[in-house]
Amino acid sequence: MKTLTLTILLIFSSFSIFGQEAKVTTDKKKYKLDEIIEVTFELNAKSDSMDLPEFNGFEIIGGPTESSSVTIEDGEMIVRESRTYKLQPVRRSRLKINSPVYFIDGRKIKGKPVKIKVD
């Protein structure tokens, strides 16, 4: 019985450990040099802290706008947090917007970068 209880606890803790997902999103992939880029960093968990990426090739002109939500889906509590920045590209190029590094219980979580083109 102890083994079964321990196994169930390990399975549920692995869901909470590996269930976090970080995303970087923009509204499109091609921009003009004078356009404002709205980038959103999302995490489906509550982070302890985060390190922002370098915004190489961009000037921050707004943000962050922060939001968070808690919902219950299929009896499970889902926490989401997001930060949105408004960026102005400073040159024509193919640019990459990296994900922040989130820290949750001493672990690092990072999403995939978004690549955009500025004409």
CSV table of C-alpha atoms in Angstrom, one decimal:
chain,number,residue,atom,x,y,z
A,1,MET,CA,0.0,0.0,0.0
A,2,LYS,CA,2.9,2.4,0.8
A,3,THR,CA,4.4,1.7,-2.6
A,4,LEU,CA,1.1,2.4,-4.4
A,5,THR,CA,0.7,5.7,-2.5
A,6,LEU,CA,4.3,6.7,-3.3
A,7,THR,CA,3.8,5.8,-6.9
A,8,ILE,CA,0.6,7.9,-7.2
A,9,LEU,CA,2.3,10.9,-5.5
A,10,LEU,CA,5.3,10.7,-7.9
A,11,ILE,CA,3.0,10.5,-10.9
A,12,PHE,CA,1.0,13.6,-9.8
A,13,SER,CA,4.2,15.5,-8.9
A,14,SER,CA,5.6,14.8,-12.4
A,15,PHE,CA,2.6,16.4,-14.0
A,16,SER,CA,3.1,19.6,-12.0
A,17,ILE,CA,6.8,19.5,-12.7
A,18,PHE,CA,6.6,19.0,-16.5
A,19,GLY,CA,3.2,20.7,-17.1
A,20,GLN,CA,4.6,24.2,-17.3
A,21,GLU,CA,4.9,25.7,-20.8
A,22,ALA,CA,6.4,29.1,-21.8
A,23,LYS,CA,5.4,30.8,-25.0
A,24,VAL,CA,6.5,33.8,-27.0
A,25,THR,CA,3.9,35.2,-29.4
A,26,THR,CA,3.6,38.1,-31.8
A,27,ASP,CA,0.6,39.0,-34.0
A,28,LYS,CA,2.4,38.3,-37.3
A,29,LYS,CA,5.8,37.3,-38.7
A,30,LYS,CA,6.6,40.2,-41.1
A,31,TYR,CA,6.8,43.9,-40.2
A,32,LYS,CA,7.8,47.2,-41.7
A,33,LEU,CA,10.5,49.2,-39.9
A,34,ASP,CA,8.0,51.8,-38.7
A,35,GLU,CA,5.5,49.2,-37.3
A,36,ILE,CA,5.0,48.5,-33.6
A,37,ILE,CA,5.5,44.9,-32.6
A,38,GLU,CA,3.4,43.5,-29.7
A,39,VAL,CA,5.1,40.6,-28.1
A,40,THR,CA,3.5,38.5,-25.4
A,41,PHE,CA,5.4,36.2,-23.0
A,42,GLU,CA,3.0,33.6,-21.5
A,43,LEU,CA,3.5,30.9,-18.8
A,44,ASN,CA,0.8,28.4,-17.7
A,45,ALA,CA,2.0,28.5,-14.1
A,46,LYS,CA,2.8,30.9,-11.4
A,47,SER,CA,6.5,31.8,-11.5
A,48,ASP,CA,8.7,32.7,-8.6
A,49,SER,CA,10.7,35.2,-10.7
A,50,MET,CA,11.8,35.7,-14.3
A,51,ASP,CA,14.8,37.1,-16.2
A,52,LEU,CA,13.8,39.1,-19.3
A,53,PRO,CA,15.7,38.4,-22.5
A,54,GLU,CA,17.8,41.1,-24.3
A,55,PHE,CA,15.8,42.9,-26.9
A,56,ASN,CA,18.6,43.2,-29.4
A,57,GLY,CA,17.4,45.1,-32.5
A,58,PHE,CA,14.5,46.6,-30.7
A,59,GLU,CA,13.6,49.6,-28.6
A,60,ILE,CA,11.0,49.0,-25.8
A,61,ILE,CA,8.3,51.7,-26.3
A,62,GLY,CA,5.6,50.2,-24.0
A,63,GLY,CA,5.0,47.7,-21.3
A,64,PRO,CA,5.0,45.5,-19.6
A,65,THR,CA,1.3,45.0,-19.4
A,66,GLU,CA,0.8,42.1,-17.0
A,67,SER,CA,-2.1,39.8,-16.5
A,68,SER,CA,-2.8,36.6,-14.7
A,69,SER,CA,-5.7,34.2,-14.4
A,70,VAL,CA,-6.8,31.1,-12.5
A,71,THR,CA,-9.3,28.7,-14.0
A,72,ILE,CA,-10.6,25.3,-13.2
A,73,GLU,CA,-10.5,22.8,-16.1
A,74,ASP,CA,-11.7,19.2,-15.6
A,75,GLY,CA,-11.3,19.7,-11.8
A,76,GLU,CA,-7.7,20.9,-12.2
A,77,MET,CA,-6.6,24.5,-11.3
A,78,ILE,CA,-4.8,26.2,-14.1
A,79,VAL,CA,-2.7,29.3,-13.5
A,80,ARG,CA,-1.6,31.5,-16.4
A,81,GLU,CA,0.4,34.7,-16.4
A,82,SER,CA,1.5,36.9,-19.3
A,83,ARG,CA,3.5,40.1,-20.0
A,84,THR,CA,3.1,42.1,-23.1
A,85,TYR,CA,5.6,44.6,-24.5
A,86,LYS,CA,5.4,47.0,-27.4
A,87,LEU,CA,8.7,47.0,-29.4
A,88,GLN,CA,10.0,49.2,-32.2
A,89,PRO,CA,12.5,47.6,-34.5
A,90,VAL,CA,15.7,49.7,-35.0
A,91,ARG,CA,16.9,48.1,-38.2
A,92,ARG,CA,15.7,46.0,-41.2
A,93,SER,CA,16.7,42.4,-40.6
A,94,ARG,CA,15.6,39.0,-39.6
A,95,LEU,CA,15.3,39.3,-35.8
A,96,LYS,CA,14.7,36.9,-33.0
A,97,ILE,CA,12.7,37.5,-29.8
A,98,ASN,CA,13.9,35.1,-27.1
A,99,SER,CA,11.8,33.8,-24.2
A,100,PRO,CA,12.3,35.0,-20.7
A,101,VAL,CA,13.7,32.5,-18.3
A,102,TYR,CA,11.1,31.7,-15.6
A,103,PHE,CA,12.1,30.2,-12.2
A,104,ILE,CA,9.6,27.9,-10.5
A,105,ASP,CA,10.7,26.1,-7.3
A,106,GLY,CA,14.4,26.5,-8.3
A,107,ARG,CA,13.8,25.1,-11.8
A,108,LYS,CA,14.3,27.1,-15.1
A,109,ILE,CA,11.7,27.1,-17.8
A,110,LYS,CA,12.2,28.8,-21.1
A,111,GLY,CA,10.1,28.9,-24.3
A,112,LYS,CA,11.1,28.8,-27.9
A,113,PRO,CA,12.1,32.1,-29.5
A,114,VAL,CA,10.0,33.8,-32.2
A,115,LYS,CA,11.7,34.8,-35.5
A,116,ILE,CA,10.4,37.8,-37.4
A,117,LYS,CA,11.3,39.7,-40.5
A,118,VAL,CA,11.5,43.5,-40.6
A,119,ASP,CA,11.5,45.1,-44.1
